[in-house]
MMTF fields as JSON, N, C-alpha, C and O atoms, coordinates in Angstrom:
{
  "mmtfVersion": "1.0.0",
  "mmtfProducer": "UNKNOWN",
  "numBonds": 451,
  "numAtoms": 452,
  "numGroups": 113,
  "numChains": 1,
  "numModels": 1,
  "chainsPerModel": [1],
  "groupsPerChain": [113],
  "chainIdList": ["A"],
  "bondAtomList": [4, 2, 8, 6, 12, 10, 16, 14, 20, 18, 24, 22, 28, 26, 32, 30, 36, 34, 40, 38, 44, 42, 48, 46, 52, 50, 56, 54, 60, 58, 64, 62, 68, 66, 72, 70, 76, 74, 80, 78, 84, 82, 88, 86, 92, 90, 96, 94, 100, 98, 104, 102, 108, 106, 112, 110, 116, 114, 120, 118, 124, 122, 128, 126, 132, 130, 136, 134, 140, 138, 144, 142, 148, 146, 152, 150, 156, 154, 160, 158, 164, 162, 168, 166, 172, 170, 176, 174, 180, 178, 184, 182, 188, 186, 192, 190, 196, 194, 200, 198, 204, 202, 208, 206, 212, 210, 216, 214, 220, 218, 224, 222, 228, 226, 232, 230, 236, 234, 240, 238, 244, 242, 248, 246, 252, 250, 256, 254, 260, 258, 264, 262, 268, 266, 272, 270, 276, 274, 280, 278, 284, 282, 288, 286, 292, 290, 296, 294, 300, 298, 304, 302, 308, 306, 312, 310, 316, 314, 320, 318, 324, 322, 328, 326, 332, 330, 336, 334, 340, 338, 344, 342, 348, 346, 352, 350, 356, 354, 360, 358, 364, 362, 368, 366, 372, 370, 376, 374, 380, 378, 384, 382, 388, 386, 392, 390, 396, 394, 400, 398, 404, 402, 408, 406, 412, 410, 416, 414, 420, 418, 424, 422, 428, 426, 432, 430, 436, 434, 440, 438, 444, 442, 448, 446],
  "bondOrderList": [1, 1, 1, 1, 1, 1, 1, 1, 1, 1, 1, 1, 1, 1, 1, 1, 1, 1, 1, 1, 1, 1, 1, 1, 1, 1, 1, 1, 1, 1, 1, 1, 1, 1, 1, 1, 1, 1, 1, 1, 1, 1, 1, 1, 1, 1, 1, 1, 1, 1, 1, 1, 1, 1, 1, 1, 1, 1, 1, 1, 1, 1, 1, 1, 1, 1, 1, 1, 1, 1, 1, 1, 1, 1, 1, 1, 1, 1, 1, 1, 1, 1, 1, 1, 1, 1, 1, 1, 1, 1, 1, 1, 1, 1, 1, 1, 1, 1, 1, 1, 1, 1, 1, 1, 1, 1, 1, 1, 1, 1, 1, 1],
  "groupList": [{"groupName": "MET", "atomNameList": ["N", "CA", "C", "O"], "elementList": ["N", "C", "C", "O"], "formalChargeList": [0, 0, 0, 0], "bondAtomList": [1, 0, 2, 1, 3, 2], "bondOrderList": [1, 1, 2], "singleLetterCode": "M", "chemCompType": "L-PEPTIDE LINKING"}, {"groupName": "GLU", "atomNameList": ["N", "CA", "C", "O"], "elementList": ["N", "C", "C", "O"], "formalChargeList": [0, 0, 0, 0], "bondAtomList": [1, 0, 2, 1, 3, 2], "bondOrderList": [1, 1, 2], "singleLetterCode": "E", "chemCompType": "L-PEPTIDE LINKING"}, {"groupName": "LYS", "atomNameList": ["N", "CA", "C", "O"], "elementList": ["N", "C", "C", "O"], "formalChargeList": [0, 0, 0, 0], "bondAtomList": [1, 0, 2, 1, 3, 2], "bondOrderList": [1, 1, 2], "singleLetterCode": "K", "chemCompType": "L-PEPTIDE LINKING"}, {"groupName": "ASN", "atomNameList": ["N", "CA", "C", "O"], "elementList": ["N", "C", "C", "O"], "formalChargeList": [0, 0, 0, 0], "bondAtomList": [1, 0, 2, 1, 3, 2], "bondOrderList": [1, 1, 2], "singleLetterCode": "N", "chemCompType": "L-PEPTIDE LINKING"}, {"groupName": "ALA", "atomNameList": ["N", "CA", "C", "O"], "elementList": ["N", "C", "C", "O"], "formalChargeList": [0, 0, 0, 0], "bondAtomList": [1, 0, 2, 1, 3, 2], "bondOrderList": [1, 1, 2], "singleLetterCode": "A", "chemCompType": "L-PEPTIDE LINKING"}, {"groupName": "GLY", "atomNameList": ["N", "CA", "C", "O"], "elementList": ["N", "C", "C", "O"], "formalChargeList": [0, 0, 0, 0], "bondAtomList": [1, 0, 2, 1, 3, 2], "bondOrderList": [1, 1, 2], "singleLetterCode": "G", "chemCompType": "PEPTIDE LINKING"}, {"groupName": "ASP", "atomNameList": ["N", "CA", "C", "O"], "elementList": ["N", "C", "C", "O"], "formalChargeList": [0, 0, 0, 0], "bondAtomList": [1, 0, 2, 1, 3, 2], "bondOrderList": [1, 1, 2], "singleLetterCode": "D", "chemCompType": "L-PEPTIDE LINKING"}, {"groupName": "ILE", "atomNameList": ["N", "CA", "C", "O"], "elementList": ["N", "C", "C", "O"], "formalChargeList": [0, 0, 0, 0], "bondAtomList": [1, 0, 2, 1, 3, 2], "bondOrderList": [1, 1, 2], "singleLetterCode": "I", "chemCompType": "L-PEPTIDE LINKING"}, {"groupName": "CYS", "atomNameList": ["N", "CA", "C", "O"], "elementList": ["N", "C", "C", "O"], "formalChargeList": [0, 0, 0, 0], "bondAtomList": [1, 0, 2, 1, 3, 2], "bondOrderList": [1, 1, 2], "singleLetterCode": "C", "chemCompType": "L-PEPTIDE LINKING"}, {"groupName": "VAL", "atomNameList": ["N", "CA", "C", "O"], "elementList": ["N", "C", "C", "O"], "formalChargeList": [0, 0, 0, 0], "bondAtomList": [1, 0, 2, 1, 3, 2], "bondOrderList": [1, 1, 2], "singleLetterCode": "V", "chemCompType": "L-PEPTIDE LINKING"}, {"groupName": "TYR", "atomNameList": ["N", "CA", "C", "O"], "elementList": ["N", "C", "C", "O"], "formalChargeList": [0, 0, 0, 0], "bondAtomList": [1, 0, 2, 1, 3, 2], "bondOrderList": [1, 1, 2], "singleLetterCode": "Y", "chemCompType": "L-PEPTIDE LINKING"}, {"groupName": "SER", "atomNameList": ["N", "CA", "C", "O"], "elementList": ["N", "C", "C", "O"], "formalChargeList": [0, 0, 0, 0], "bondAtomList": [1, 0, 2, 1, 3, 2], "bondOrderList": [1, 1, 2], "singleLetterCode": "S", "chemCompType": "L-PEPTIDE LINKING"}, {"groupName": "THR", "atomNameList": ["N", "CA", "C", "O"], "elementList": ["N", "C", "C", "O"], "formalChargeList": [0, 0, 0, 0], "bondAtomList": [1, 0, 2, 1, 3, 2], "bondOrderList": [1, 1, 2], "singleLetterCode": "T", "chemCompType": "L-PEPTIDE LINKING"}, {"groupName": "PRO", "atomNameList": ["N", "CA", "C", "O"], "elementList": ["N", "C", "C", "O"], "formalChargeList": [0, 0, 0, 0], "bondAtomList": [1, 0, 2, 1, 3, 2], "bondOrderList": [1, 1, 2], "singleLetterCode": "P", "chemCompType": "L-PEPTIDE LINKING"}, {"groupName": "ARG", "atomNameList": ["N", "CA", "C", "O"], "elementList": ["N", "C", "C", "O"], "formalChargeList": [0, 0, 0, 0], "bondAtomList": [1, 0, 2, 1, 3, 2], "bondOrderList": [1, 1, 2], "singleLetterCode": "R", "chemCompType": "L-PEPTIDE LINKING"}, {"groupName": "LEU", "atomNameList": ["N", "CA", "C", "O"], "elementList": ["N", "C", "C", "O"], "formalChargeList": [0, 0, 0, 0], "bondAtomList": [1, 0, 2, 1, 3, 2], "bondOrderList": [1, 1, 2], "singleLetterCode": "L", "chemCompType": "L-PEPTIDE LINKING"}, {"groupName": "GLN", "atomNameList": ["N", "CA", "C", "O"], "elementList": ["N", "C", "C", "O"], "formalChargeList": [0, 0, 0, 0], "bondAtomList": [1, 0, 2, 1, 3, 2], "bondOrderList": [1, 1, 2], "singleLetterCode": "Q", "chemCompType": "L-PEPTIDE LINKING"}, {"groupName": "TRP", "atomNameList": ["N", "CA", "C", "O"], "elementList": ["N", "C", "C", "O"], "formalChargeList": [0, 0, 0, 0], "bondAtomList": [1, 0, 2, 1, 3, 2], "bondOrderList": [1, 1, 2], "singleLetterCode": "W", "chemCompType": "L-PEPTIDE LINKING"}, {"groupName": "HIS", "atomNameList": ["N", "CA", "C", "O"], "elementList": ["N", "C", "C", "O"], "formalChargeList": [0, 0, 0, 0], "bondAtomList": [1, 0, 2, 1, 3, 2], "bondOrderList": [1, 1, 2], "singleLetterCode": "H", "chemCompType": "L-PEPTIDE LINKING"}],
  "groupTypeList": [0, 1, 2, 2, 3, 4, 5, 6, 5, 2, 1, 7, 8, 9, 0, 10, 11, 12, 9, 13, 13, 11, 14, 11, 12, 6, 15, 4, 16, 14, 15, 15, 1, 2, 2, 7, 9, 4, 8, 9, 3, 7, 7, 13, 9, 14, 11, 15, 10, 14, 17, 2, 5, 1, 11, 8, 6, 6, 5, 1, 18, 15, 15, 7, 7, 2, 12, 14, 2, 6, 15, 4, 6, 12, 9, 7, 14, 4, 15, 2, 1, 0, 18, 13, 10, 6, 9, 13, 1, 9, 7, 12, 15, 13, 9, 7, 4, 5, 18, 15, 13, 10, 15, 6, 17, 9, 10, 11, 1, 12, 14, 5, 13],
  "groupIdList": [1, 2, 3, 4, 5, 6, 7, 8, 9, 10, 11, 12, 13, 14, 15, 16, 17, 18, 19, 20, 21, 22, 23, 24, 25, 26, 27, 28, 29, 30, 31, 32, 33, 34, 35, 36, 37, 38, 39, 40, 41, 42, 43, 44, 45, 46, 47, 48, 49, 50, 51, 52, 53, 54, 55, 56, 57, 58, 59, 60, 61, 62, 63, 64, 65, 66, 67, 68, 69, 70, 71, 72, 73, 74, 75, 76, 77, 78, 79, 80, 81, 82, 83, 84, 85, 86, 87, 88, 89, 90, 91, 92, 93, 94, 95, 96, 97, 98, 99, 100, 101, 102, 103, 104, 105, 106, 107, 108, 109, 110, 111, 112, 113],
  "secStructList": [7, 7, 7, 7, 7, 6, 6, 6, 6, 7, 7, 7, 7, 3, 3, 3, 3, 3, 3, 7, 6, 6, 6, 2, 2, 2, 2, 2, 2, 2, 2, 2, 2, 6, 7, 1, 7, 1, 3, 3, 3, 3, 3, 3, 3, 3, 7, 7, 7, 3, 3, 6, 6, 3, 3, 7, 7, 7, 3, 3, 3, 3, 3, 3, 3, 3, 7, 7, 1, 6, 6, 2, 2, 2, 2, 2, 2, 2, 2, 2, 2, 2, 7, 7, 1, 1, 1, 7, 7, 7, 3, 3, 7, 7, 7, 1, 1, 7, 7, 2, 2, 2, 2, 2, 2, 6, 6, 1, 1, 7, 7, 7, 7],
  "xCoordList": [-74.325, -74.916, -73.231, -72.127, -73.537, -72.38, -72.418, -73.255, -71.01, -70.749, -70.696, -70.306, -70.91, -70.495, -68.754, -68.409, -67.899, -66.928, -66.447, -66.566, -65.89, -66.186, -64.625, -63.653, -64.453, -63.065, -63.234, -62.781, -63.619, -63.018, -64.09, -64.134, -64.97, -65.468, -66.253, -65.935, -67.106, -67.8, -69.423, -70.018, -69.92, -71.326, -72.056, -72.176, -72.855, -74.599, -76.059, -76.778, -76.636, -77.831, -78.653, -78.264, -80.441, -81.187, -82.32, -82.257, -83.04, -83.94, -85.235, -85.403, -85.753, -87.782, -88.437, -88.359, -89.329, -89.724, -91.166, -91.338, -92.652, -93.488, -93.806, -93.537, -94.177, -94.958, -96.465, -97.061, -96.73, -97.991, -98.152, -97.769, -98.573, -98.47, -97.932, -96.905, -98.826, -98.634, -96.865, -96.433, -96.159, -94.934, -93.747, -92.682, -94.091, -93.159, -91.513, -90.329, -92.406, -91.023, -90.567, -89.338, -91.215, -90.597, -89.226, -88.098, -89.673, -88.733, -87.302, -86.163, -88.247, -86.852, -85.627, -84.424, -86.38, -85.423, -84.503, -83.274, -85.363, -84.109, -82.972, -81.891, -83.623, -82.381, -81.645, -80.86, -81.991, -80.777, -79.83, -78.602, -80.677, -80.055, -78.965, -77.782, -79.443, -78.051, -77.005, -76.398, -77.191, -76.374, -75.739, -74.654, -77.269, -76.744, -77.357, -76.886, -78.623, -78.598, -78.613, -79.523, -78.079, -77.879, -79.417, -79.394, -80.703, -81.957, -83.008, -82.938, -83.609, -84.888, -86.382, -86.918, -86.619, -87.791, -89.189, -89.071, -90.033, -91.593, -92.857, -93.235, -93.54, -94.636, -95.384, -95.005, -96.793, -98.025, -98.086, -97.903, -98.259, -98.723, -100.252, -100.639, -100.651, -101.958, -101.309, -100.702, -101.533, -100.535, -101.903, -102.791, -102.139, -102.985, -102.192, -101.247, -102.481, -101.464, -102.606, -103.755, -101.704, -102.808, -101.591, -100.386, -102.475, -102.047, -102.846, -103.762, -102.12, -103.413, -104.236, -105.4, -103.984, -105.761, -106.374, -107.117, -106.141, -107.36, -106.449, -105.247, -107.265, -106.749, -107.679, -108.805, -105.591, -105.853, -105.724, -105.398, -106.322, -106.297, -106.045, -106.829, -104.785, -104.304, -103.366, -102.566, -103.348, -102.749, -102.004, -102.333, -100.377, -98.463, -97.995, -98.606, -96.677, -95.836, -94.594, -94.214, -94.38, -93.132, -91.868, -91.64, -90.947, -89.732, -88.598, -88.403, -88.055, -87.077, -85.185, -84.574, -84.728, -84.042, -82.46, -82.327, -82.005, -80.826, -79.1, -78.949, -78.453, -77.446, -76.024, -75.99, -74.865, -73.959, -74.085, -75.177, -73.705, -73.796, -73.607, -74.313, -72.669, -71.929, -72.913, -72.922, -73.763, -75.11, -76.233, -77.13, -76.491, -77.526, -78.096, -79.27, -77.184, -77.508, -77.876, -78.8, -76.929, -77.83, -78.8, -79.443, -79.274, -80.291, -81.713, -82.672, -81.754, -82.711, -82.516, -83.341, -81.776, -81.667, -82.286, -82.854, -82.158, -82.635, -84.218, -85.04, -84.338, -86.07, -86.658, -87.611, -86.372, -86.833, -87.039, -88.038, -86.116, -86.14, -87.452, -88.528, -87.133, -88.543, -90.091, -91.162, -89.651, -91.031, -92.234, -91.912, -93.781, -94.528, -94.913, -95.994, -94.38, -95.369, -94.57, -93.378, -95.612, -94.565, -93.48, -92.267, -93.931, -93.117, -93.171, -94.008, -91.964, -91.907, -91.198, -90.418, -92.201, -91.053, -89.723, -89.648, -88.757, -87.525, -86.66, -85.899, -86.451, -86.111, -84.623, -84.415, -83.553, -82.018, -82.054, -82.203, -81.896, -81.593, -80.08, -79.89, -79.408, -78.041, -77.937, -78.551, -76.978, -77.452, -76.148, -75.361, -76.24, -75.282, -74.755, -74.047, -75.293, -74.514, -75.263, -76.405, -74.729, -75.68, -75.295, -75.757, -74.759, -74.376, -73.466, -73.631, -72.386, -71.584, -71.249, -70.564, -71.289, -71.538, -72.544, -72.632, -73.405, -74.744, -74.107, -74.08, -73.349, -73.064, -71.993, -72.047, -70.727, -70.324, -70.829, -70.555, -71.809, -72.782, -73.047, -72.774, -74.123, -74.175, -73.814, -74.495, -72.353, -71.007, -70.597, -69.905, -70.854, -70.058, -71.231, -70.923, -72.153, -73.283, -73.798, -74.457, -73.042, -72.787, -71.916, -70.925, -71.817, -70.788, -71.077, -72.08, -69.142, -69.385, -69.386, -68.883, -70.078, -69.951, -68.8, -68.732],
  "yCoordList": [-9.061, -10.258, -10.8, -10.644, -11.396, -10.869, -12.562, -13.18, -13.1, -14.026, -14.759, -14.193, -16.496, -17.178, -17.132, -16.281, -17.379, -17.739, -19.427, -20.595, -18.837, -19.593, -20.463, -19.833, -21.905, -22.527, -22.54, -23.665, -22.011, -22.579, -23.473, -23.164, -24.606, -25.317, -24.567, -25.042, -23.648, -22.862, -23.024, -22.012, -24.291, -23.875, -24.428, -25.651, -23.52, -22.827, -23.774, -22.9, -24.805, -24.976, -24.754, -24.885, -24.228, -24.111, -25.712, -26.582, -25.549, -27.228, -26.197, -25.064, -27.17, -27.08, -28.07, -29.08, -28.044, -28.819, -28.359, -27.374, -29.481, -28.722, -29.955, -31.155, -29.527, -30.23, -29.347, -28.508, -30.13, -29.838, -28.501, -28.578, -27.809, -26.257, -26.831, -26.438, -27.713, -28.075, -28.525, -28.471, -28.947, -29.339, -28.252, -28.249, -27.489, -27.144, -26.315, -26.396, -25.443, -24.616, -25.885, -25.871, -27.203, -27.778, -28.603, -28.767, -28.957, -29.231, -28.712, -29.1, -27.396, -25.846, -25.922, -26.177, -25.638, -25.828, -27.184, -27.227, -28.201, -29.397, -29.601, -30.127, -28.818, -29.028, -27.69, -27.336, -26.737, -25.167, -26.158, -26.195, -26.985, -27.702, -28.284, -27.977, -29.222, -30.422, -29.606, -30.242, -27.812, -27.114, -27.387, -27.231, -27.907, -29.176, -27.619, -27.308, -26.64, -25.736, -24.223, -23.981, -23.233, -21.931, -21.131, -20.091, -21.594, -20.501, -21.39, -21.852, -21.433, -22.459, -20.909, -20.525, -20.436, -19.472, -20.342, -21.317, -20.25, -20.837, -20.289, -19.213, -20.766, -19.751, -20.527, -21.371, -20.067, -21.065, -21.145, -20.082, -21.99, -22.215, -23.566, -24.297, -23.4, -24.306, -25.062, -24.709, -26.086, -27.635, -27.825, -27.677, -28.242, -29.348, -30.207, -29.717, -31.839, -32.254, -33.835, -33.854, -35.131, -36.269, -37.043, -36.835, -38.359, -38.984, -39.741, -39.672, -41.198, -42.431, -41.894, -41.928, -41.184, -41.974, -40.826, -40.352, -40.149, -38.757, -37.84, -38.041, -36.559, -35.511, -34.578, -34.391, -34.225, -33.182, -31.482, -31.0, -30.783, -29.715, -29.083, -28.227, -29.466, -29.229, -28.044, -27.872, -26.875, -26.388, -26.431, -26.369, -26.59, -27.104, -25.305, -24.252, -25.572, -24.764, -25.201, -26.265, -24.192, -24.471, -24.347, -23.141, -25.006, -24.828, -24.089, -24.764, -23.131, -22.523, -22.874, -22.089, -24.064, -24.351, -23.469, -23.201, -23.315, -23.144, -23.785, -24.076, -23.79, -24.608, -24.923, -24.652, -25.679, -25.687, -27.271, -27.778, -27.74, -28.869, -29.6, -30.053, -29.457, -30.919, -31.912, -33.143, -30.912, -31.444, -31.468, -31.493, -31.466, -31.865, -33.185, -33.281, -34.305, -35.299, -35.499, -36.026, -34.952, -35.153, -34.353, -34.735, -33.426, -33.375, -33.625, -33.226, -34.426, -35.195, -36.461, -36.418, -37.32, -37.653, -37.578, -38.549, -36.022, -35.918, -35.756, -35.855, -35.414, -34.525, -36.068, -36.291, -37.015, -38.33, -39.023, -39.697, -38.777, -39.549, -38.59, -39.007, -37.24, -36.455, -36.291, -36.284, -36.096, -35.723, -37.111, -38.299, -36.511, -37.48, -37.919, -38.477, -37.768, -38.23, -39.186, -39.455, -39.705, -41.303, -40.695, -40.834, -40.181, -39.42, -37.668, -36.772, -37.76, -35.965, -35.43, -35.962, -33.884, -33.739, -32.625, -31.645, -33.467, -32.84, -32.703, -33.659, -31.507, -30.781, -30.15, -29.725, -30.129, -29.835, -29.017, -29.489, -27.246, -26.233, -26.029, -26.13, -25.886, -25.15, -23.638, -22.997, -23.053, -21.393, -21.56, -22.5, -20.539, -20.311, -18.397, -17.637, -18.218, -16.751, -15.682, -15.493, -14.945, -14.598, -12.84, -11.974, -12.573, -11.756, -12.083, -13.111, -11.933, -13.023, -12.991, -13.967, -11.496, -12.465, -12.581, -12.756, -12.584, -14.31, -15.278, -15.855, -15.904, -17.287, -18.038, -19.03, -16.714, -17.134, -17.2, -18.218, -16.293, -16.261, -17.721, -18.279, -18.656, -19.634, -20.76, -21.689, -20.657, -21.656, -21.489, -22.441, -20.481, -20.268, -20.57, -20.279, -20.946, -21.296, -22.926, -23.273, -23.573, -24.879, -25.335, -24.628, -27.055, -27.502, -28.623, -28.875, -29.242, -30.417, -31.558, -31.739, -32.798, -33.937, -34.467, -35.667],
  "zCoordList": [2.117, 3.142, 3.859, 3.337, 5.076, 5.911, 6.304, 6.962, 5.541, 6.279, 6.939, 7.96, 7.302, 8.685, 9.11, 8.291, 9.607, 9.804, 8.812, 9.182, 7.459, 6.664, 6.725, 7.14, 6.297, 7.076, 8.541, 8.755, 9.891, 10.771, 11.76, 12.95, 11.246, 11.348, 12.35, 13.44, 12.51, 13.609, 12.709, 12.337, 12.483, 11.315, 11.545, 11.476, 11.938, 12.704, 12.188, 11.704, 12.097, 11.572, 12.588, 13.748, 12.143, 12.935, 12.621, 11.753, 13.509, 12.899, 13.757, 14.206, 13.631, 13.633, 13.961, 13.261, 15.216, 15.685, 16.111, 16.83, 15.406, 16.065, 17.413, 17.354, 18.087, 19.635, 19.81, 19.134, 21.267, 21.675, 23.032, 24.199, 22.611, 23.371, 25.119, 25.673, 25.648, 26.545, 27.143, 28.295, 25.89, 25.71, 25.516, 26.134, 24.694, 24.289, 24.934, 24.609, 26.121, 26.987, 27.762, 27.832, 28.496, 28.62, 27.845, 28.309, 26.765, 25.962, 25.465, 25.207, 25.507, 24.88, 26.172, 26.129, 27.091, 28.589, 28.496, 28.448, 28.486, 28.537, 27.645, 27.909, 25.921, 25.202, 25.296, 24.416, 26.694, 26.511, 27.959, 27.894, 29.333, 30.402, 29.487, 29.632, 28.44, 28.656, 27.015, 26.154, 27.149, 26.919, 25.049, 24.488, 24.567, 22.814, 21.935, 20.841, 22.747, 21.732, 21.921, 22.714, 21.587, 22.192, 22.404, 23.063, 21.869, 21.79, 20.966, 19.827, 21.556, 20.941, 21.068, 22.108, 19.771, 20.028, 19.955, 19.213, 20.35, 20.372, 19.688, 20.151, 18.754, 18.315, 17.493, 16.681, 17.851, 18.121, 16.508, 15.914, 15.956, 14.302, 14.369, 15.281, 13.197, 13.065, 12.071, 11.06, 12.514, 11.174, 10.886, 11.726, 9.38, 8.931, 8.183, 7.566, 8.105, 7.466, 7.624, 8.066, 7.04, 7.17, 8.023, 7.886, 9.294, 9.586, 9.957, 10.777, 8.718, 9.593, 8.798, 9.2, 7.356, 6.928, 7.157, 6.297, 8.453, 8.952, 8.338, 8.166, 7.937, 7.883, 9.87, 10.332, 10.457, 11.108, 10.441, 9.356, 12.188, 11.885, 13.065, 13.476, 13.842, 15.219, 15.364, 14.444, 16.791, 17.315, 18.134, 19.319, 17.587, 17.506, 18.138, 17.958, 18.905, 19.002, 17.593, 17.104, 17.419, 16.268, 16.924, 17.017, 17.418, 18.215, 17.078, 16.067, 17.147, 16.176, 16.894, 17.619, 16.462, 17.252, 16.694, 15.5, 17.12, 16.83, 17.792, 18.978, 17.049, 17.337, 16.022, 14.822, 17.052, 16.088, 14.755, 15.015, 14.087, 12.463, 14.046, 14.947, 13.834, 14.479, 15.615, 15.645, 16.567, 17.58, 17.309, 18.152, 15.452, 14.828, 15.258, 15.615, 15.222, 15.511, 17.363, 17.983, 17.661, 19.426, 19.555, 20.533, 19.095, 19.285, 18.962, 19.622, 17.725, 17.063, 18.171, 19.083, 18.218, 19.354, 20.663, 21.162, 21.446, 22.46, 22.492, 23.403, 20.875, 20.926, 20.667, 21.414, 19.926, 19.656, 21.462, 21.712, 22.421, 23.825, 24.146, 24.575, 23.85, 25.295, 24.704, 25.312, 22.586, 22.559, 22.834, 22.872, 23.017, 23.024, 21.516, 21.329, 20.864, 18.998, 18.696, 18.849, 18.17, 17.33, 16.438, 16.602, 15.723, 14.328, 14.923, 14.814, 15.505, 15.863, 13.932, 13.142, 13.925, 13.132, 13.694, 14.435, 12.826, 12.963, 12.147, 12.002, 11.331, 10.341, 10.743, 11.879, 9.644, 9.8, 8.806, 7.679, 9.033, 7.374, 7.612, 8.824, 7.23, 7.392, 7.239, 6.387, 8.28, 8.254, 6.923, 6.806, 6.191, 4.66, 5.095, 4.434, 6.119, 6.286, 6.759, 6.34, 7.609, 9.303, 9.742, 9.0, 10.512, 11.956, 12.11, 12.768, 11.953, 13.255, 13.799, 14.105, 14.895, 16.753, 17.029, 18.245, 16.567, 16.575, 16.56, 17.647, 15.477, 14.917, 16.004, 16.731, 15.613, 17.623, 18.502, 19.139, 19.118, 20.249, 20.615, 21.678, 18.612, 19.304, 18.937, 18.503, 19.169, 18.687, 20.265, 20.626, 21.351, 22.204, 23.248, 24.404, 23.123, 23.554, 24.349, 25.33, 23.244, 22.95, 23.202, 23.385, 23.373, 23.849, 22.37, 21.702, 22.303, 21.265, 21.764, 22.872, 20.892, 21.163, 21.544, 21.814]
}
């Protein structure tokens, strides 16, 4: 397993957020324009959940967002401001290993706080 750049402060994370299909491209592009993310994958998903006591079954898009760990809070704030949901899903996961050239690219495509 190829390790990321251990000890050099270049920590990368992956973030998930579900959004209405009509908003996914706009949200992804706006995050990219702010240079706070390097890449956003948009995947159609079916979400089953409970909301305000009701069972829901909705088509959504899952945004898989790659960024620097030190930008995660900035991305969360941006998503909360732009997101149409009252309580948007925003989950951050650490990247513990990966292909070094890709991780370096993610880092170089984003700007620090």
